[in-house]
Coordinates of C-alpha atoms and ligand atoms in Angstrom, one line a residue:
M1 CA 37.3 1.0 -8.1
K2 CA 37.3 1.1 -4.4
I3 CA 34.4 0.3 -2.0
A4 CA 34.3 0.8 1.8
L5 CA 32.6 -2.1 3.4
G6 CA 31.2 -1.3 6.8
V7 CA 30.5 -4.3 9.0
S8 CA 28.3 -3.6 12.0
G9 CA 27.6 -5.9 15.0
G10 CA 25.2 -8.7 14.3
I11 CA 25.5 -12.5 14.0
A12 CA 25.4 -12.0 10.2
A13 CA 28.8 -10.2 10.4
Y14 CA 30.6 -13.3 9.3
K15 CA 28.7 -13.3 6.0
A16 CA 30.5 -10.0 5.1
A17 CA 33.7 -12.1 4.6
E18 CA 32.1 -13.7 1.5
V19 CA 31.0 -10.2 0.3
V20 CA 34.6 -9.1 0.4
R21 CA 35.6 -12.1 -1.8
L22 CA 32.8 -11.6 -4.3
L23 CA 33.7 -7.9 -4.7
Q24 CA 37.3 -8.7 -5.1
E25 CA 36.5 -11.3 -7.8
R26 CA 35.1 -8.3 -9.8
G27 CA 38.4 -6.4 -9.4
I28 CA 37.1 -4.1 -6.7
R29 CA 39.3 -3.0 -3.9
V30 CA 37.7 -3.3 -0.5
Q31 CA 38.4 -1.2 2.6
V32 CA 36.7 -2.8 5.6
I33 CA 35.5 -0.8 8.5
M34 CA 34.3 -2.6 11.6
T35 CA 32.2 -1.2 14.4
Q36 CA 33.2 -2.0 18.0
A37 CA 30.2 -4.4 18.2
A38 CA 31.1 -6.2 14.9
Q39 CA 34.5 -7.1 16.5
E40 CA 32.6 -9.1 19.1
F41 CA 31.4 -11.4 16.3
I42 CA 34.3 -11.7 13.9
R43 CA 37.9 -10.6 14.2
P44 CA 39.5 -7.8 12.1
L45 CA 42.2 -10.3 11.1
T46 CA 39.8 -12.2 8.9
F47 CA 38.9 -9.2 6.9
A48 CA 42.5 -7.9 6.8
T49 CA 43.7 -11.3 5.4
L50 CA 40.9 -11.4 2.8
S51 CA 41.0 -7.8 1.6
G52 CA 44.8 -7.3 1.9
E53 CA 44.1 -3.9 3.5
K54 CA 44.3 -2.7 7.0
V55 CA 40.9 -2.9 8.7
I56 CA 39.7 0.3 10.3
T57 CA 38.3 -0.4 13.7
D58 CA 37.7 3.0 15.3
L59 CA 37.8 6.7 14.7
F60 CA 41.2 7.3 16.3
S61 CA 43.0 4.0 15.8
A62 CA 44.3 4.3 12.2
G63 CA 47.4 2.5 13.3
A64 CA 48.9 5.2 15.4
E65 CA 49.2 5.0 19.2
P66 CA 48.7 7.6 20.5
P67 CA 46.4 8.8 17.8
N68 CA 47.9 11.5 15.5
I69 CA 46.6 14.0 13.0
D70 CA 46.7 11.4 10.2
S71 CA 44.3 9.0 12.1
A72 CA 42.1 11.9 13.1
V73 CA 41.3 12.8 9.5
E74 CA 41.4 9.4 8.0
H75 CA 37.6 9.3 7.6
I76 CA 37.9 12.3 5.3
A77 CA 40.7 10.6 3.3
V78 CA 38.6 7.3 3.0
A79 CA 35.5 9.4 2.2
Q80 CA 37.2 10.9 -0.8
A81 CA 38.9 7.8 -2.0
I82 CA 35.9 5.5 -2.2
D83 CA 33.4 5.0 -5.1
A84 CA 30.7 3.6 -2.9
L85 CA 30.0 2.8 0.8
L86 CA 28.3 -0.5 1.5
V87 CA 27.3 -1.6 5.0
A88 CA 26.5 -5.3 5.5
P89 CA 25.2 -6.2 7.9
T90 CA 23.6 -3.0 9.0
T91 CA 22.2 -3.0 12.5
A92 CA 19.3 -0.9 13.8
D93 CA 21.8 1.2 15.6
I94 CA 23.7 2.1 12.4
L95 CA 20.5 2.8 10.5
A96 CA 19.5 5.2 13.3
K97 CA 22.9 6.9 13.4
F98 CA 22.9 7.4 9.6
A99 CA 19.3 8.6 9.6
Q100 CA 19.9 11.1 12.4
G101 CA 23.4 12.2 11.3
L102 CA 25.2 11.0 14.4
A103 CA 29.0 10.8 14.0
N104 CA 30.5 9.1 17.0
D105 CA 32.4 6.2 15.3
F106 CA 34.4 5.8 12.1
L107 CA 31.5 4.3 10.1
S108 CA 28.9 7.0 11.0
T109 CA 31.5 9.7 10.5
L110 CA 32.4 8.3 7.1
Y111 CA 28.7 8.2 6.1
L112 CA 28.4 11.9 6.7
A113 CA 31.8 12.7 5.1
T114 CA 31.4 10.8 1.8
T115 CA 29.5 11.9 -1.3
A116 CA 29.7 8.4 -2.8
P117 CA 26.6 6.3 -3.2
V118 CA 25.6 4.4 -0.1
V119 CA 24.1 0.9 0.1
V120 CA 22.9 -0.7 3.4
A121 CA 21.8 -4.3 3.9
P122 CA 19.9 -4.4 7.2
A123 CA 19.9 -7.5 9.4
M124 CA 18.3 -7.8 12.8
N125 CA 15.5 -9.3 14.9
V126 CA 12.1 -9.2 13.2
N127 CA 10.5 -6.9 15.9
M128 CA 13.5 -4.6 15.7
W129 CA 13.1 -4.4 11.8
E130 CA 9.4 -3.9 11.9
H131 CA 9.6 -1.3 14.7
A132 CA 8.2 2.1 13.7
A133 CA 11.5 3.7 14.7
T134 CA 13.5 1.5 12.4
Q135 CA 11.1 1.8 9.5
A136 CA 11.1 5.6 9.9
N137 CA 14.9 5.6 9.8
V138 CA 14.9 3.4 6.7
E139 CA 12.4 5.8 5.0
I140 CA 14.6 8.8 5.8
L141 CA 17.6 7.0 4.3
R142 CA 15.7 5.9 1.2
K143 CA 14.4 9.4 0.6
R144 CA 18.0 10.5 0.8
G145 CA 18.9 8.1 -2.0
V146 CA 20.5 5.4 0.1
R147 CA 19.9 2.0 -1.5
I148 CA 18.3 -0.5 0.9
V149 CA 18.9 -4.2 0.2
E150 CA 15.8 -5.4 2.0
P151 CA 16.3 -8.2 4.5
G152 CA 14.7 -11.6 3.7
E153 CA 12.3 -13.6 5.7
G154 CA 13.0 -16.9 7.5
Y155 CA 14.4 -18.3 10.7
L156 CA 16.5 -15.7 12.6
A157 CA 19.4 -16.3 14.9
C158 CA 17.3 -15.1 17.8
G159 CA 14.9 -18.0 17.2
M160 CA 12.1 -16.0 15.8
V161 CA 10.7 -16.3 12.3
G162 CA 10.1 -13.3 10.0
A163 CA 11.8 -10.5 8.2
G164 CA 15.3 -9.5 9.3
R165 CA 17.7 -12.0 7.7
L166 CA 20.6 -10.4 5.9
A167 CA 19.8 -10.4 2.1
S168 CA 21.8 -12.9 0.0
N169 CA 25.4 -12.1 -0.7
E170 CA 24.5 -12.0 -4.4
A171 CA 21.8 -9.4 -3.9
I172 CA 24.1 -7.3 -1.7
V173 CA 26.9 -7.4 -4.3
A174 CA 24.5 -6.6 -7.1
A175 CA 23.3 -3.5 -5.3
A176 CA 26.9 -2.5 -4.6
L177 CA 27.9 -2.9 -8.2
E178 CA 24.9 -0.9 -9.3
A179 CA 25.9 1.8 -6.9
L180 CA 29.4 1.8 -8.2
G181 CA 28.1 2.2 -11.7
A182 CA 25.8 4.9 -10.5
S183 CA 27.8 7.9 -11.6
Q184 CA 28.6 6.5 -15.0
D185 CA 26.2 4.5 -17.1
F186 CA 23.9 7.3 -17.9
S187 CA 26.4 10.1 -18.3
G188 CA 26.0 11.8 -21.7
E189 CA 22.3 10.7 -21.8
T190 CA 19.4 13.1 -21.7
V191 CA 16.4 11.3 -20.3
L192 CA 12.9 12.8 -20.8
I193 CA 10.6 11.5 -18.2
T194 CA 6.8 12.1 -17.8
A195 CA 5.2 11.6 -14.4
G196 CA 2.1 12.1 -12.4
P197 CA -1.5 12.5 -13.5
T198 CA -3.1 14.9 -16.0
R199 CA -6.2 17.0 -15.2
E200 CA -8.8 17.5 -17.8
K201 CA -11.0 20.5 -17.1
I202 CA -14.8 20.1 -16.8
D203 CA -15.4 23.7 -15.6
P204 CA -13.4 26.3 -13.6
V205 CA -13.5 24.2 -10.4
R206 CA -13.8 20.6 -11.6
Y207 CA -11.6 18.2 -13.6
L208 CA -11.1 14.5 -14.5
T209 CA -8.0 13.0 -13.2
N210 CA -6.5 9.7 -11.7
R211 CA -4.7 8.5 -8.6
S212 CA -1.1 8.8 -9.9
S213 CA 1.1 10.4 -7.2
G214 CA 4.2 11.0 -9.5
R215 CA 6.3 8.7 -7.2
M216 CA 7.3 6.2 -9.9
G217 CA 8.3 8.9 -12.4
Y218 CA 10.2 10.9 -9.8
A219 CA 12.0 7.8 -8.6
L220 CA 13.1 7.2 -12.2
A221 CA 14.2 10.9 -12.5
E222 CA 16.2 10.7 -9.3
A223 CA 17.8 7.3 -10.3
A224 CA 18.7 8.6 -13.8
L225 CA 20.3 11.7 -12.2
R226 CA 22.3 9.7 -9.8
R227 CA 23.5 7.5 -12.7
G228 CA 24.8 10.6 -14.5
A229 CA 22.0 11.6 -16.8
R230 CA 20.6 15.0 -17.5
V231 CA 16.9 14.7 -16.7
L232 CA 14.0 16.6 -18.3
L233 CA 10.9 16.0 -16.2
V234 CA 7.5 16.8 -17.5
T235 CA 5.1 16.4 -14.6
G236 CA 1.4 16.7 -14.0
P237 CA 0.2 18.1 -10.7
T238 CA 1.6 16.1 -7.7
A239 CA 1.9 16.7 -3.9
I240 CA 5.6 15.6 -3.9
T241 CA 8.8 17.5 -4.6
P242 CA 10.6 16.6 -7.8
P243 CA 14.4 15.9 -7.6
G244 CA 16.3 19.2 -7.3
A245 CA 18.6 18.6 -10.3
A246 CA 15.8 17.7 -12.7
E247 CA 14.8 20.3 -15.3
V248 CA 11.1 20.4 -14.6
T249 CA 8.2 21.4 -16.8
Q250 CA 4.8 21.5 -15.0
V251 CA 1.8 20.7 -17.0
E252 CA -1.9 20.1 -16.3
S253 CA -3.7 18.5 -19.2
A254 CA -2.8 15.7 -21.7
Q255 CA -2.7 18.4 -24.4
E256 CA -0.1 20.4 -22.4
M257 CA 1.9 17.3 -21.7
H258 CA 1.8 16.4 -25.4
K259 CA 3.1 19.9 -26.4
A260 CA 5.9 19.9 -23.8
V261 CA 7.1 16.4 -24.6
L262 CA 7.2 17.1 -28.4
Q263 CA 9.1 20.3 -27.7
L264 CA 11.7 18.5 -25.6
L265 CA 12.0 15.4 -27.7
P266 CA 14.9 16.7 -29.9
E267 CA 17.1 17.2 -26.8
A268 CA 16.4 13.7 -25.4
S269 CA 18.2 10.4 -26.1
I270 CA 15.8 8.3 -24.0
V271 CA 12.1 8.9 -23.2
I272 CA 10.3 7.2 -20.3
K273 CA 6.5 7.8 -20.2
T274 CA 5.5 7.0 -16.7
A275 CA 2.7 9.6 -16.6
A276 CA -0.9 8.4 -16.2
V277 CA -2.4 10.4 -19.0
A278 CA -6.1 10.8 -19.4
D279 CA -7.5 8.9 -22.4
Y280 CA -10.5 11.2 -22.6
R281 CA -11.3 14.8 -21.8
P282 CA -14.5 16.8 -21.8
K283 CA -15.3 17.9 -25.3
A284 CA -15.8 21.5 -24.2
A285 CA -14.9 22.7 -20.7
S286 CA -17.6 25.0 -19.4
V287 CA -16.5 28.6 -18.9
Q288 CA -18.9 28.9 -15.9
K289 CA -19.2 26.6 -13.0
I290 CA -21.8 24.0 -14.0
K291 CA -25.0 24.3 -11.9
R292 CA -26.6 21.5 -10.1
T293 CA -30.0 20.4 -11.5
T294 CA -32.4 17.8 -10.4
G295 CA -31.9 15.5 -13.3
P296 CA -29.0 13.4 -14.4
M297 CA -26.0 15.1 -16.2
N298 CA -24.0 13.8 -19.2
L299 CA -20.4 14.7 -19.8
D300 CA -19.5 14.5 -23.5
L301 CA -15.9 13.2 -23.8
E302 CA -13.4 13.1 -26.6
P303 CA -10.1 11.2 -26.8
T304 CA -6.9 13.0 -25.8
P305 CA -3.9 12.8 -28.1
D306 CA -1.9 9.5 -27.6
I307 CA 1.4 11.2 -26.7
L308 CA 3.4 7.9 -26.7
A309 CA 2.2 6.8 -30.2
G310 CA 3.0 10.4 -31.5
L311 CA 6.5 10.2 -30.0
S312 CA 7.3 6.9 -31.7
R313 CA 6.3 8.6 -35.0
A314 CA 8.3 11.8 -34.3
K315 CA 11.4 10.1 -32.8
Q316 CA 14.9 10.2 -34.5
N317 CA 17.0 7.7 -32.7
Q318 CA 15.7 8.0 -29.2
L319 CA 14.8 4.9 -27.2
I320 CA 11.1 5.1 -26.2
I321 CA 9.9 3.4 -23.1
G322 CA 6.3 3.3 -22.1
F323 CA 4.5 2.2 -19.0
A324 CA 1.2 0.2 -19.0
A325 CA -1.3 0.2 -16.1
E326 CA -3.4 -3.0 -16.5
T327 CA -6.0 -4.7 -14.5
E328 CA -6.6 -7.9 -16.6
N329 CA -4.6 -10.0 -19.1
V330 CA -1.7 -7.9 -17.9
L331 CA 1.2 -9.2 -20.0
E332 CA -1.0 -9.8 -23.1
N333 CA -2.3 -6.2 -23.1
A334 CA 1.1 -4.8 -22.4
R335 CA 2.6 -6.7 -25.4
K336 CA -0.2 -5.3 -27.6
K337 CA 0.8 -1.7 -26.5
L338 CA 4.5 -2.4 -27.0
A339 CA 3.7 -3.3 -30.6
A340 CA 0.9 -0.8 -31.3
K341 CA 2.9 2.2 -30.0
S342 CA 6.2 0.9 -31.6
L343 CA 8.0 1.1 -28.3
D344 CA 11.5 -0.2 -27.4
A345 CA 10.2 -1.4 -24.0
I346 CA 7.1 -1.3 -21.9
V347 CA 7.0 -1.5 -18.1
V348 CA 3.7 -3.1 -17.0
N349 CA 2.2 -3.0 -13.6
D350 CA -1.0 -4.8 -12.4
V351 CA -2.8 -1.8 -10.9
S352 CA -5.5 -4.1 -9.5
R353 CA -3.0 -5.4 -6.9
K354 CA -3.2 -3.8 -3.4
G355 CA -0.1 -1.9 -2.1
I356 CA 1.6 -1.3 -5.5
G357 CA 1.2 0.9 -8.5
F358 CA -0.9 4.1 -8.1
D359 CA -0.3 6.3 -5.1
S360 CA 1.9 3.7 -3.3
E361 CA 5.6 3.6 -2.2
R362 CA 6.0 0.2 -3.8
N363 CA 5.6 -1.5 -7.2
A364 CA 6.0 -4.8 -8.9
V365 CA 6.5 -4.8 -12.7
T366 CA 7.5 -6.7 -15.7
I367 CA 9.8 -5.0 -18.2
L368 CA 8.9 -6.2 -21.7
T369 CA 11.2 -5.7 -24.6
R370 CA 10.9 -7.4 -28.0
D371 CA 13.2 -10.2 -26.8
E372 CA 12.6 -10.6 -23.1
A373 CA 10.4 -10.2 -20.1
V374 CA 12.2 -9.1 -16.9
E375 CA 10.1 -9.6 -13.8
V376 CA 10.7 -7.2 -10.9
P377 CA 8.9 -8.6 -7.8
E378 CA 7.3 -6.2 -5.3
T379 CA 9.9 -3.8 -4.0
T380 CA 10.3 0.0 -3.6
K381 CA 9.7 2.3 -6.6
W382 CA 13.4 3.3 -6.2
E383 CA 14.5 -0.3 -6.9
V384 CA 12.0 -0.6 -9.7
A385 CA 13.5 2.5 -11.2
Q386 CA 17.0 1.0 -11.0
R387 CA 15.8 -2.2 -12.8
V388 CA 14.1 -0.1 -15.5
L389 CA 17.4 1.8 -16.1
D390 CA 19.3 -1.5 -16.1
S391 CA 17.1 -2.7 -18.9
I392 CA 17.6 0.6 -20.8
V393 CA 21.4 0.1 -20.5
K394 CA 20.9 -3.3 -22.1
L395 CA 18.8 -1.9 -24.9
K396 CA 21.4 0.8 -25.6
K397 CA 24.2 -1.8 -25.8
R398 CA 22.1 -3.9 -28.2
A399 CA 21.3 -0.8 -30.3
A400 CA 25.0 0.1 -30.4
I401 CA 25.9 -3.4 -31.6
E402 CA 23.2 -3.4 -34.3
T403 CA 24.3 0.0 -35.7
A404 CA 28.1 -0.9 -35.6
Ligands
LIG1 O1 2.5 8.0 -10.1 P1 2.5 6.8 -9.1 O2 1.5 6.9 -8.0 O3 3.8 6.4 -8.6 O4 2.0 5.5 -10.0 C1 2.7 5.0 -11.0 C2 1.9 4.5 -12.2 C3 0.9 3.4 -11.8 C4 1.1 5.7 -12.7 C5 2.9 4.0 -13.3 O5 3.6 2.9 -12.8 C6 2.1 3.6 -14.6 O6 1.6 2.5 -14.7 N1 2.1 4.6 -15.5 C7 1.3 4.4 -16.8 C8 -0.1 4.8 -16.6 C9 -1.0 4.7 -17.8 O7 -1.5 5.7 -18.2 O8 -0.9 3.6 -18.4 P2 -1.8 3.2 -19.8 O9 -1.7 1.8 -19.9 O10 -3.1 3.9 -19.7 O11 -1.0 4.0 -20.9 C10 0.1 3.4 -21.6 C11 1.2 4.4 -22.0 O12 0.7 5.3 -22.9 C12 1.7 5.1 -20.8 O13 3.1 5.2 -20.9 C13 1.1 6.5 -20.9 O14 2.0 7.5 -20.4 C14 0.9 6.6 -22.4 N2 -0.2 7.5 -22.8 C15 -1.5 7.2 -22.4 C16 -2.6 8.0 -22.8 C17 -2.3 9.1 -23.7 N3 -3.2 9.9 -24.1 N4 -1.0 9.3 -24.0 C18 0.0 8.6 -23.6 O15 1.2 8.8 -23.9

C-alpha cells in the first residue's frame, strides 16, 4: 500500500513527520510531497530520511535539472501509483486550490490527477478556518467525497484560542487507514439502504410526513459505494440528489417502501434502515380535496407496516441495521428496539438535540450491538456513515467466526 502525504505550509508541518512514522509502522509506504511554503517550516531532508523516499518539492523538480519529460509527468505517475492522498497539515490555500481545481504546484496537480481517496487535515488560524470562504471550500470538498479530519480547538500558534489546531496524529492516521480500505472492505457486498421520509396521503394535495432530508441515508449510500459495495437505495421524496452509482428506487408511502424493500431483500447482504417511516397513515385517503368547514376535523389513522420488524422475519442471512430517532431515554429505548425488532445493530440519535439528526448536515449517534455501544460524537453525516460501516465490518467478522 502506498500513500502520498502532502505537507503544506503551516507551523503544524513538523507534526507530519510523526504521521509518516505511524503510517510506516502499519506497513504503508509514504511518498511525501511538500509545498514551497511547507519547506519554510521543515526541511525535505527530515521526510526523506524518515520515509526512505525522495521528497517531491515542486512540479518540475523531480530530481532532474533542467527538468525533463520524466519530471514533467511525475504527478501522473504518482497519481496512478498511490492508494490514497493525505494532506496534513492542509492550509486554507490548499483547501481553496483543491476546491477550485487550481493546478499550479505538484500537490494541487496531483489532487486533480488522482482517482484515489483523498483525506485532508486542515490547520490554520481560527478566523481563517471559520471564514465563509474556507467553510465553503470545505463543503465543496466534502460533497466531492474528500474526508475532512476536522481541526481541534485550543491554543493556536498565532496566540488565539479556537478551532484550527491540526487534529491528533491518531485521528489523521485513522482517517488515512479508512481511506486506504475504502475500495476494499465492502467489495462483494450488496447494501440495501432506505433513506428520507415517507408521505402518507390525506387527500390529493395533502399528506403526513416528517423532517427527514435523506442526508444520513445518502451519506451511507455514498460511503458504502466508495468502500466497494453495490448499493440499492430505496428513498422517500427528498430535495437532494442520490449518489450516481446507487441503484435507486423512489417511493412515497410506508406501504411502497415496504414492498420495495421486501422485493430487493434477496439481493442484499446488508440492510440499513435509515428512513424515517411514518408509523401511522390516514385510514382512508380522500379521493377529493377535503373541504374546509367551520368545525374541528378528525383524521382517522391506522398503523403502517413495521418494515424493519418484517425484514427481520423475512431475512435469510443478511445483517439488519436499524436507526432509532429518540427524544427521551435514548439508549434505553434504542435497546428495546434492537431486541424487539431482532436487529444486528441499531444506530440511535437524540433528535431533540439542536443541529443534528433531522434535516441537518451533522449527527451524533451511538451504535448499539448486542455486545457494545460505540459512541460517535457530533460530526458530519459522512463521518457517522463511515463509523456505521466500520461497525458493520466488525459484525461481519464476528458472524464469519461464529459460522466457521
Ligand atoms: O434524513 P436526515 O435528515 O439525514 O435525518 C436522519 C434521520 C434523523 C432520519 C436518521 O438518522 C434516523 O434517525 N432515522 C430513523 C428514523 C425513524 O423512523 O426512527 P424510529 O425510531 O421511528 O424507527 C426505528 C426504525 O424502524 C428505523 O430504522 C425505521 O426506518 C424503522 N421503521 C419505522 C416505522 C415503520 N413503519 N417501519 C420501519 O421500518
